[in-house]
CSV table of C-alpha atoms and ligand atoms in Angstrom, one decimal:
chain,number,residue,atom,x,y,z
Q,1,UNK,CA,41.7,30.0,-40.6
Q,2,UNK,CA,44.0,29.8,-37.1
Q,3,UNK,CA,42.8,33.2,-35.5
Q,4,UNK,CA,40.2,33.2,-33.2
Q,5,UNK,CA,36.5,33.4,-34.3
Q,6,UNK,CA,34.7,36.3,-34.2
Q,7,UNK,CA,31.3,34.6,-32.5
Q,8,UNK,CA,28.7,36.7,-31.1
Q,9,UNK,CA,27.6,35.5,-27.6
Q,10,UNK,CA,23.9,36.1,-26.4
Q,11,UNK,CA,23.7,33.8,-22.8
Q,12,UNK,CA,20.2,33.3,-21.5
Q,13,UNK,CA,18.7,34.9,-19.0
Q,14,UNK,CA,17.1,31.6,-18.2
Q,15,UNK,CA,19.0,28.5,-17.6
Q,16,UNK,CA,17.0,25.3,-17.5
Q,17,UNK,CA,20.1,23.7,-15.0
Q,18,UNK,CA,18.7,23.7,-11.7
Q,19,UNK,CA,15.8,22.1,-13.0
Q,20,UNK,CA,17.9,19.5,-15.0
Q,21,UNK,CA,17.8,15.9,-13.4
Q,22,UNK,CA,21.2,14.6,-14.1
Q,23,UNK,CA,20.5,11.3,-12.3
Q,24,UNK,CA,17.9,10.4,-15.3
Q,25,UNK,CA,19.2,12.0,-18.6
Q,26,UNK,CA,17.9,10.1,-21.6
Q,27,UNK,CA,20.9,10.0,-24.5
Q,28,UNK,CA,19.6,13.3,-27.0
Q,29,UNK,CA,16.6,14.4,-24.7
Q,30,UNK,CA,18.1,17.1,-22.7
Q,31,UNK,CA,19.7,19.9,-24.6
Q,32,UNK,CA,22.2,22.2,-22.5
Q,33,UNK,CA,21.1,25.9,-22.5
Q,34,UNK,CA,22.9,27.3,-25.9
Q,35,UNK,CA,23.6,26.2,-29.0
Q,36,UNK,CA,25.5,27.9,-32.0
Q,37,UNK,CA,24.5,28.6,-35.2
Q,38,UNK,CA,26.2,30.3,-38.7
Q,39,UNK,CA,25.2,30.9,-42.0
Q,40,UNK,CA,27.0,29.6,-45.4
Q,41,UNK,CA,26.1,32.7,-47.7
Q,42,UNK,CA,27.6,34.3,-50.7
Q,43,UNK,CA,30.6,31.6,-50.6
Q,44,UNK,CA,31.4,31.8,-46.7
Q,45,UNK,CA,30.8,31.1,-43.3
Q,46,UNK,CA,29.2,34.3,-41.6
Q,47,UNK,CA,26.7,35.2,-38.4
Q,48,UNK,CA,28.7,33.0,-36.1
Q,49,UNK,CA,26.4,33.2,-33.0
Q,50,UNK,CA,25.5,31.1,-29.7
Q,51,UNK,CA,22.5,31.6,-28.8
Q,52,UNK,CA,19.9,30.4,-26.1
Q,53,UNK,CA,18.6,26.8,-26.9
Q,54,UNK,CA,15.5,27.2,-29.0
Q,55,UNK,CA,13.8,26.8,-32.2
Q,56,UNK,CA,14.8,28.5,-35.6
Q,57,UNK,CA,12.6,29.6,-38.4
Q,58,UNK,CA,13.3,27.9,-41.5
Q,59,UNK,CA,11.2,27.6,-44.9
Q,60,UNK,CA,9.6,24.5,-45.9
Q,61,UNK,CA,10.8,24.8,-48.6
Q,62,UNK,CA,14.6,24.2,-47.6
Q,63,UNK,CA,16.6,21.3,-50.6
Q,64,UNK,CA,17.6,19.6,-46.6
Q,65,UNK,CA,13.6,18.6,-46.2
Q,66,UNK,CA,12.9,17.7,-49.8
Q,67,UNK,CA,16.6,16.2,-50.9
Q,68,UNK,CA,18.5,15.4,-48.1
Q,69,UNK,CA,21.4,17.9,-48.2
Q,70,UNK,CA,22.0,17.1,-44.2
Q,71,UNK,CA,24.7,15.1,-42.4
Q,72,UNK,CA,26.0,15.6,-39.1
Q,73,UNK,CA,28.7,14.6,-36.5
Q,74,UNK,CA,28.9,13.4,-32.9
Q,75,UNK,CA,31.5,13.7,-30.5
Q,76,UNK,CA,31.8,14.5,-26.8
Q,77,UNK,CA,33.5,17.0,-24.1
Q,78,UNK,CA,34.5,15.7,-20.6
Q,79,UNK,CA,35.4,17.2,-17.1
Q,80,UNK,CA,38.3,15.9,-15.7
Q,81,UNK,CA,38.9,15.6,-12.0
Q,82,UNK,CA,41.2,19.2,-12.1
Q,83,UNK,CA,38.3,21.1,-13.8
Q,84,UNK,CA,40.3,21.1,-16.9
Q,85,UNK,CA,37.6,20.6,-20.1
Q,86,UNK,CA,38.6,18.9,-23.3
Q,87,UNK,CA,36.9,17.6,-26.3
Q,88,UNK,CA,38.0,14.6,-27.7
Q,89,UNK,CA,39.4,14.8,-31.3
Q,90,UNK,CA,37.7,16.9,-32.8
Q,91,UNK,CA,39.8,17.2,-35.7
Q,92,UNK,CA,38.6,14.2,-36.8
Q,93,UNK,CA,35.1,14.9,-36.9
Q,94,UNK,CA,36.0,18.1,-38.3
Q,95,UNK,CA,38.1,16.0,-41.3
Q,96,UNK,CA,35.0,13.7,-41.8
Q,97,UNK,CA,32.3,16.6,-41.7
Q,98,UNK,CA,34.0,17.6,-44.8
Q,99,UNK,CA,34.1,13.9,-46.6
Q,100,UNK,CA,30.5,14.5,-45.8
Q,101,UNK,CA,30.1,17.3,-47.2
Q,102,UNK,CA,31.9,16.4,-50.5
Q,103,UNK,CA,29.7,13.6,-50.9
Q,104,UNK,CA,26.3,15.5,-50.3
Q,105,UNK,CA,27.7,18.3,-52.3
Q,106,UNK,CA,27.4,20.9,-49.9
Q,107,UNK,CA,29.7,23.4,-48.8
Q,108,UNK,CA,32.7,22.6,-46.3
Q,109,UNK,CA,34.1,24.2,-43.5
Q,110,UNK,CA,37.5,25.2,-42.3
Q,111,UNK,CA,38.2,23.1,-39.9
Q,112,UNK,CA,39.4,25.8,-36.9
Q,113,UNK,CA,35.8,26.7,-37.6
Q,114,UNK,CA,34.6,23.3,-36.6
Q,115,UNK,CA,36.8,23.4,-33.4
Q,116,UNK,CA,36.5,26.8,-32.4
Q,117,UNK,CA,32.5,27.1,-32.5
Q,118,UNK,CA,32.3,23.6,-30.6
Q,119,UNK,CA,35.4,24.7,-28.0
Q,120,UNK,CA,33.1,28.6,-27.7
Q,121,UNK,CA,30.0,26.9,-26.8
Q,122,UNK,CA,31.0,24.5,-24.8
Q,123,UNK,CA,32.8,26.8,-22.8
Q,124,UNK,CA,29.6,28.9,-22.3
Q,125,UNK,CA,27.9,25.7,-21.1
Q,126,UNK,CA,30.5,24.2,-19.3
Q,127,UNK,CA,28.4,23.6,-16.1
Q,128,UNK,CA,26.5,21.2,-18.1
Q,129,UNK,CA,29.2,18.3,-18.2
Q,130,UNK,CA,28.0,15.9,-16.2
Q,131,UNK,CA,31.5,14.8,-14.1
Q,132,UNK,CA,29.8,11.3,-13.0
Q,133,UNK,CA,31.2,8.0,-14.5
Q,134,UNK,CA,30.8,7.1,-17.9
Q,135,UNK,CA,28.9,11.0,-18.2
Q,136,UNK,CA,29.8,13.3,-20.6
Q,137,UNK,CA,28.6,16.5,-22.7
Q,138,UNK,CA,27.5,14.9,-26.4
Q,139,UNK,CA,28.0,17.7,-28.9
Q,140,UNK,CA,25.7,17.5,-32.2
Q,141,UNK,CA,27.2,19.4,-35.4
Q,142,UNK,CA,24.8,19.5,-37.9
Q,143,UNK,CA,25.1,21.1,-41.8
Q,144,UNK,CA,21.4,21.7,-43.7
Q,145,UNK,CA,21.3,22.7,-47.2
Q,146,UNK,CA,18.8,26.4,-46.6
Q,147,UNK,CA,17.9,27.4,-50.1
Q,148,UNK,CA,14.2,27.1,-50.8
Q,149,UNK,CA,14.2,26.0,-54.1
Q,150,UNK,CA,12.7,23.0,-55.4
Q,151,UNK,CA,14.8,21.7,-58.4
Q,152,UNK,CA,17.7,18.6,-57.5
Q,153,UNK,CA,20.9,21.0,-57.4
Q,154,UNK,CA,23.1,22.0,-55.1
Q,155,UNK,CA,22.2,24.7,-52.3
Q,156,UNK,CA,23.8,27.9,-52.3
Q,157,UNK,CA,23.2,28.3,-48.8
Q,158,UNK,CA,23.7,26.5,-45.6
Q,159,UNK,CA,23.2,26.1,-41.5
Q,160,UNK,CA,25.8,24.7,-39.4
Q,161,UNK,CA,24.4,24.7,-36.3
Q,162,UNK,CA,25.5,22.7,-33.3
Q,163,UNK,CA,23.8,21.3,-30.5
Q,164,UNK,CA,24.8,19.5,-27.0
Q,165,UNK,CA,23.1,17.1,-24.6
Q,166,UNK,CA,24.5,16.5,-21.3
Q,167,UNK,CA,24.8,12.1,-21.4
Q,168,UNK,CA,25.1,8.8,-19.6
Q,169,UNK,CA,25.8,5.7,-21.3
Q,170,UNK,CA,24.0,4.5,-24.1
Q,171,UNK,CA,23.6,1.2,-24.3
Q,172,UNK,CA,23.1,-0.3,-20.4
Q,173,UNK,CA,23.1,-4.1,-20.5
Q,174,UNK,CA,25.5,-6.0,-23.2
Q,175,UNK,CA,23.3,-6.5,-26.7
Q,176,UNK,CA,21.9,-9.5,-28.4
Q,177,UNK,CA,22.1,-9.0,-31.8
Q,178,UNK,CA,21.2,-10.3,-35.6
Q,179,UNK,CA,22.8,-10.6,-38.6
Q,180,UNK,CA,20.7,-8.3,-40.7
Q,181,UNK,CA,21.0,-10.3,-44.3
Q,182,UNK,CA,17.6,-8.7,-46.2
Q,183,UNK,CA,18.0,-5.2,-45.6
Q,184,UNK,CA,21.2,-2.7,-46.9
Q,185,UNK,CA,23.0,0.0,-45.1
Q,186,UNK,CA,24.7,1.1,-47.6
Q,187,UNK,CA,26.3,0.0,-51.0
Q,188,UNK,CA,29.2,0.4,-53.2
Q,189,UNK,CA,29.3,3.4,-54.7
Q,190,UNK,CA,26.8,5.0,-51.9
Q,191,UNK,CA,27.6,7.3,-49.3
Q,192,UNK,CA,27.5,4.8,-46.4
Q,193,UNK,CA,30.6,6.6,-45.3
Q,194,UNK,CA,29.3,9.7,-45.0
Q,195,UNK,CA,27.8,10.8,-41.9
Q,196,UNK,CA,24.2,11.5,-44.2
Q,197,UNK,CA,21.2,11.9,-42.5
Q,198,UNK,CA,19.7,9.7,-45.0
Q,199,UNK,CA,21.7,6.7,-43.6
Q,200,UNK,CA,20.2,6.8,-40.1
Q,201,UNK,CA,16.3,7.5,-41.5
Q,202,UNK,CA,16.7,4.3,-43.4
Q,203,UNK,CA,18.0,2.3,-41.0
Q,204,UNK,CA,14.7,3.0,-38.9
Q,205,UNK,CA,12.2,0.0,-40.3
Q,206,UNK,CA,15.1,-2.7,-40.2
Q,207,UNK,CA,16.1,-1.6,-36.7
Q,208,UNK,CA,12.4,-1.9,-35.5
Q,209,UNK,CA,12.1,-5.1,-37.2
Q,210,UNK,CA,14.6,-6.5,-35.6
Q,211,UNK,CA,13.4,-5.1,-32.2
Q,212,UNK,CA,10.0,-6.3,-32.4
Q,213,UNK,CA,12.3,-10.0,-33.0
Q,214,UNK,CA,13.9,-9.3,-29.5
Q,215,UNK,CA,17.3,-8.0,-30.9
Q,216,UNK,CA,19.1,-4.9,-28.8
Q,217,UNK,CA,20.8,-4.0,-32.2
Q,218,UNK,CA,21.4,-5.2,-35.7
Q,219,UNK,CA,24.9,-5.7,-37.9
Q,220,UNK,CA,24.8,-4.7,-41.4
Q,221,UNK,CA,26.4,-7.1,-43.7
Q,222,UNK,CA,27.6,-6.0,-47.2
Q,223,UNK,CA,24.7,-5.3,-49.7
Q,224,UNK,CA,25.9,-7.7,-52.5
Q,225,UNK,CA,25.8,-11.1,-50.6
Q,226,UNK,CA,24.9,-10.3,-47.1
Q,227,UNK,CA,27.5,-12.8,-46.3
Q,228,UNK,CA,30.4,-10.1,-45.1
Q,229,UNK,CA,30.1,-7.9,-41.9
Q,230,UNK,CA,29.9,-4.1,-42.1
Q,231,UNK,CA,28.9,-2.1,-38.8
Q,232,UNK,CA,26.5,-2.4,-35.9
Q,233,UNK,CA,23.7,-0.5,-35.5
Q,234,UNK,CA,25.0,3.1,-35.7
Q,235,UNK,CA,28.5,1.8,-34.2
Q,236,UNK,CA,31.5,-0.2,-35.8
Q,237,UNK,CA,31.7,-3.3,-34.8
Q,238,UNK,CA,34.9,-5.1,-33.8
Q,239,UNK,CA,36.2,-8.7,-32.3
Q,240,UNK,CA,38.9,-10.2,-31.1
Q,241,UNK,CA,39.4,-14.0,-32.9
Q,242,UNK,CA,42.3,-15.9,-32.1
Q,243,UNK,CA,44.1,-12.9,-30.1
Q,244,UNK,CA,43.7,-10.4,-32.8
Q,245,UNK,CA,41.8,-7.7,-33.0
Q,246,UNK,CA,39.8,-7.7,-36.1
Q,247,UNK,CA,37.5,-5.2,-37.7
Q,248,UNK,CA,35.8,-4.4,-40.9
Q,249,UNK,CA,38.3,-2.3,-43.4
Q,250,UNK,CA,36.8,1.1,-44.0
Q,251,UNK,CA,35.3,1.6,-47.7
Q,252,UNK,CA,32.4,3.4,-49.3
Q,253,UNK,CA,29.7,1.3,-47.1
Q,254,UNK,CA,31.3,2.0,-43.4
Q,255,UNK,CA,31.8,5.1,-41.6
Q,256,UNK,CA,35.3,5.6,-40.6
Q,257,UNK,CA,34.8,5.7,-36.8
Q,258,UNK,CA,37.1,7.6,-34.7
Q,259,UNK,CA,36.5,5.3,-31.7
Q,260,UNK,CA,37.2,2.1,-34.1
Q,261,UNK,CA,40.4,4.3,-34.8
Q,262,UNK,CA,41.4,5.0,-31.0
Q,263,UNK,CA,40.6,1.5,-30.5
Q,264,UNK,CA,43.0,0.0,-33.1
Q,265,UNK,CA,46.1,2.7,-31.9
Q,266,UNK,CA,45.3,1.6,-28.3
Q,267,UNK,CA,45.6,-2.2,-29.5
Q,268,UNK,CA,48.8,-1.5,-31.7
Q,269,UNK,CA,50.7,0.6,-28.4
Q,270,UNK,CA,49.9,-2.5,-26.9
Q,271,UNK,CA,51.6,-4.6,-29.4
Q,272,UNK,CA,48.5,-6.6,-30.5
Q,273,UNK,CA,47.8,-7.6,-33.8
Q,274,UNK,CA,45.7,-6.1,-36.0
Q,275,UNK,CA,43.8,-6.8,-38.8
Q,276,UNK,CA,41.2,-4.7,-40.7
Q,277,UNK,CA,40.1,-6.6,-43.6
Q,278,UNK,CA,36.8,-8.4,-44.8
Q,279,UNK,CA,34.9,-10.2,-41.9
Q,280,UNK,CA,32.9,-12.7,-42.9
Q,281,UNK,CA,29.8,-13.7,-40.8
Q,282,UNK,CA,31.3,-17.4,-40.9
Q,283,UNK,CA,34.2,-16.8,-39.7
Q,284,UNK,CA,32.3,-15.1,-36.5
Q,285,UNK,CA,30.0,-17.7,-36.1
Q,286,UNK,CA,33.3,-20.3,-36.4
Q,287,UNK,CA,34.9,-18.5,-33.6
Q,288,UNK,CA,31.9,-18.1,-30.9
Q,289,UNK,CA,32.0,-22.3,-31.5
Q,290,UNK,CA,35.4,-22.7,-31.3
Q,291,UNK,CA,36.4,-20.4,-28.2
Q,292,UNK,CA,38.3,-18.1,-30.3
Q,293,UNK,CA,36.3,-15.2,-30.5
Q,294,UNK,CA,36.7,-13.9,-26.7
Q,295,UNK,CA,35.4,-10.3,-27.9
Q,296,UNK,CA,33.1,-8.7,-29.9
Q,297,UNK,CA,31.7,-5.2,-29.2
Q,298,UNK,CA,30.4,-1.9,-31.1
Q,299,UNK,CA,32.3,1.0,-30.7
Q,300,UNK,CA,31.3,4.8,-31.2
Q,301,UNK,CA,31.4,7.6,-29.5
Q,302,UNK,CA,27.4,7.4,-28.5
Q,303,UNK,CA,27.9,3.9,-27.9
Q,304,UNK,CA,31.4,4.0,-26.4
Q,305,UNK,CA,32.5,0.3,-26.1
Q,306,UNK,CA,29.4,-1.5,-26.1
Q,307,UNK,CA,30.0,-5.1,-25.7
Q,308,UNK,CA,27.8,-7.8,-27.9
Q,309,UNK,CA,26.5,-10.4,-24.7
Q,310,UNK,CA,24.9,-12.6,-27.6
Q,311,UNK,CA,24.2,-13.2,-31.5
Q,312,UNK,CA,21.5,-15.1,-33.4
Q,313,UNK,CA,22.3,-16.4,-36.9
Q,314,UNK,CA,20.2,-18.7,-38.8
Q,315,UNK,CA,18.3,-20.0,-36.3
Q,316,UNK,CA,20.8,-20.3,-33.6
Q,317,UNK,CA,21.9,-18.5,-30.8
Q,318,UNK,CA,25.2,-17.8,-29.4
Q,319,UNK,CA,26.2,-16.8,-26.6
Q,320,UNK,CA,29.3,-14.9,-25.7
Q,321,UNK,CA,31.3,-14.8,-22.5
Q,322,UNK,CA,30.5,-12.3,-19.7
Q,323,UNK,CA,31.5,-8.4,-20.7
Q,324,UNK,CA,33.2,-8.1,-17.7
Q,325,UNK,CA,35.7,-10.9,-18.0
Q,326,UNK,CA,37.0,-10.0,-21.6
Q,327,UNK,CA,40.6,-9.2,-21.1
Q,328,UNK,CA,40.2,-6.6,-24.2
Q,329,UNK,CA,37.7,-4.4,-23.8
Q,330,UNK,CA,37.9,-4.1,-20.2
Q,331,UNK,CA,41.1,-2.8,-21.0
Q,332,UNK,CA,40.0,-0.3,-23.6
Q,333,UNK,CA,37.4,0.4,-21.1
Q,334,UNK,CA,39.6,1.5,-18.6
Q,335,UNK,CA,42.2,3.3,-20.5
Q,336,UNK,CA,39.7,5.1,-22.6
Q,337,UNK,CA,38.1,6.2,-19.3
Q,338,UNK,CA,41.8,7.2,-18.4
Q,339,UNK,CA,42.8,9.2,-21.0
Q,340,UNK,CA,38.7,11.1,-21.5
Q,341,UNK,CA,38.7,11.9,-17.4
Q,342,UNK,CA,42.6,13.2,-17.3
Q,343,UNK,CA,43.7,10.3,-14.9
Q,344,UNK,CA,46.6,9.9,-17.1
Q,345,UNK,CA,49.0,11.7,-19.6
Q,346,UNK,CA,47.7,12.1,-22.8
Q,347,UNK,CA,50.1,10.8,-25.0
Q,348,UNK,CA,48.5,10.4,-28.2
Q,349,UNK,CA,47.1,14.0,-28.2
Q,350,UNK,CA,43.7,13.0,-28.1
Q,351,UNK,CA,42.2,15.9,-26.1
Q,352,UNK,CA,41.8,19.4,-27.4
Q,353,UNK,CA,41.6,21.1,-24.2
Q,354,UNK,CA,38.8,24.1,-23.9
Q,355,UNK,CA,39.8,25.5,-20.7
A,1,LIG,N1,29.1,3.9,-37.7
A,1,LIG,C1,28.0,4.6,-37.7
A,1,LIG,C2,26.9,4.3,-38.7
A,1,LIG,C3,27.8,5.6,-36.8
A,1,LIG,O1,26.7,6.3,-36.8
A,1,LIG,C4,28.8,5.8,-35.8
A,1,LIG,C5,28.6,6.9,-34.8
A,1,LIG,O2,29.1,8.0,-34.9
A,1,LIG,C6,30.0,5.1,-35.9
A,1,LIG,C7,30.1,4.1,-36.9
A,1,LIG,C8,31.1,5.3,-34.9
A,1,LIG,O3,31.8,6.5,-35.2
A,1,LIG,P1,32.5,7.4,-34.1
A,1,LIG,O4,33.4,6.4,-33.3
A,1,LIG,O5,33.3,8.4,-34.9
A,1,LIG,O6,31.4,7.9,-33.3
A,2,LIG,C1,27.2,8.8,-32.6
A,2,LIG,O1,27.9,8.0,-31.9
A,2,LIG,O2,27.5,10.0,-32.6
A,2,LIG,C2,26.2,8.4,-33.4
A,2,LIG,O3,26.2,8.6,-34.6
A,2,LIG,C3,25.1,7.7,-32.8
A,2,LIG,C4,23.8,8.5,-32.9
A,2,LIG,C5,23.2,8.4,-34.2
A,2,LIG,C6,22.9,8.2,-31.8
């Protein structure tokens, strides 16, 4: 599909912004004042529509309640200082919607479709970017298998509907985090790289486990041994040991993160090694004694670069140097900042600019 969508716009007649504290937003609380929603019918996409904000009727009933047919995608849109809007790289969400969708069996969706609905509404609510520092519109894509039937098969029918948040950081303060060796993300053969709603609803009793231990956030190790590490909390996770950058390889148990991918091409155009392989918890643990881990951080687009201050394994705690003197991800920081706010030429081609 490369010609432009036919979506039906219906703007509301009451905005919630003036009454929107952008001082205090709370990450996935606030939802701007339209959303968009289309209908996967009869073997295509149809009823492309924003829409005010609101609820939608759906039976209970629906294979997304009952099986899990649901998996969704986050990304973000940010002002820059010239007023220009652009979301950033969206084709790769679009690209790993659809991996999601192959593994949850669901229908997938052309990818201009993807693009165009999220560029169309956030255009509509493009005063709900928040310009500040580290601020940002989060935009929530979300596919729901519709067909109220209760027999394990495929739906024939699907929502994609999307939503967005205007957001601050996400994490505040730099994390202290576990090693999670009883419970399993994901396992071979899984769908731990899919973006499954099914991932996050069983990651809910290990992460409050680990909370009610005093950890910020948890990193999964591999389900076989518990001896390998996989992501952090809902992030990837990533470290620099001995002047390389170092990161989990993506396979069936890790989500292919497009901020672990902007991360390793920023490294690479700065001529720093890199190696995505296995990491083994030892080897982490060997580093933060030795002095040759200097950084270790998740990194997603909720969580941007969010920088671990601490880790706990087997009864010990380490402690990691100060976030703000770590040569690396200061740098990232900045030049992520850079490139999202339009201080500097894009030269990857990273944003897909709305207006
Ligand atoms: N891993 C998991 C489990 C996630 O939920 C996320 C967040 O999207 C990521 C990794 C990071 O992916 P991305 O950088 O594409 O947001
Ligand atoms: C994202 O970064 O989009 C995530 O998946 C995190 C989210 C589950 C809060």
């Amino acid at each position: 599909m490369t010609d432009t969508l036919d979506i039906k716009i219906t703007k509301t007649t009451k905005s919630r912004l003036a009454e929107t504290d952008f001082s205090n937003l709370v990450f996935g609380r606030t939802f701007s004042d339209h959303m968009l929603v289309a209908d996967y019918e009869g073997g295509e996409w149809k009823n492309i529509e924003i829409l005010p904000y609101g609820e939608i009727a759906l039976s209970p009933a629906i294979s997304a309640l009952h099986y899990g047919q649901a998996f969704f995608e986050g990304l973000k849109a940010y002002k820059h200082e010239d007023g220009t809007i652009a979301v950033f790289r969206p084709e790769k969400n679009a690209a790993r919607f659809n991996k999601s969708a192959e593994r949850l069996c669901t229908a997938e969706i052309p990818v201009d479709l993807f693009t165009q609905s999220i560029a169309a509404l956030v255009d509509v609510d493009r005063d709900w970017i928040p310009a500040a520092a580290g601020h940002s519109l989060y935009i929530r894509p979300v596919m729901f298998a519709t067909d109220a039937y209760l027999g394990v098969t495929p739906s024939k029918t699907y929502k994609f509907v999307v939503l967005t948040c205007p957001v601050g950081p996400y994490f505040t303060k730099p994390l202290r985090v576990k090693f999670e060796t009883h419970y399993t993300r994901a396992a071979e053969g899984g769908f731990g790289y899919a973006k499954a709603a099914g991932n996050y609803g069983g990651s809910m009793l290990p992460f409050k486990k680990a909370a009610e231990e005093g950890f910020d956030q948890l990193i999964w190790t591999d389900a076989k041994e518990h001896l390998y590490v996989e992501e952090m909390g809902a992030a990837n996770v990533m470290f620099v040991l001995d002047g390389k950058l170092v990161t989990p390889s993506t396979r069936d148990t890790i989500l292919d993160g497009v901020t672990r991918d902007t991360v390793i091409s920023l490294a690479k155009s700065w001529g720093m090694p890199v190696e995505e392989r296995r990491v083994s918890i030892a080897e982490v643990v060997e580093g933060a004694r030795n002095g040759k881990l200097t950084d270790a951080f998740g990194a997603g687009t909720a969580a941007t670069i969010a920088p671990i201050g601490a880790f706990h394994h087997n009864g010990e705690e380490f402690t990691l140097s100060d976030p703000s003197t770590r040569e690396f991800s200061q740098k990232v920081l900045k030049t992520l900042d850079d490139i999202r706010y339009g201080r500097v030429e894009d030269t990857f081609g990273w944003n897909y600019v709305v207006r």
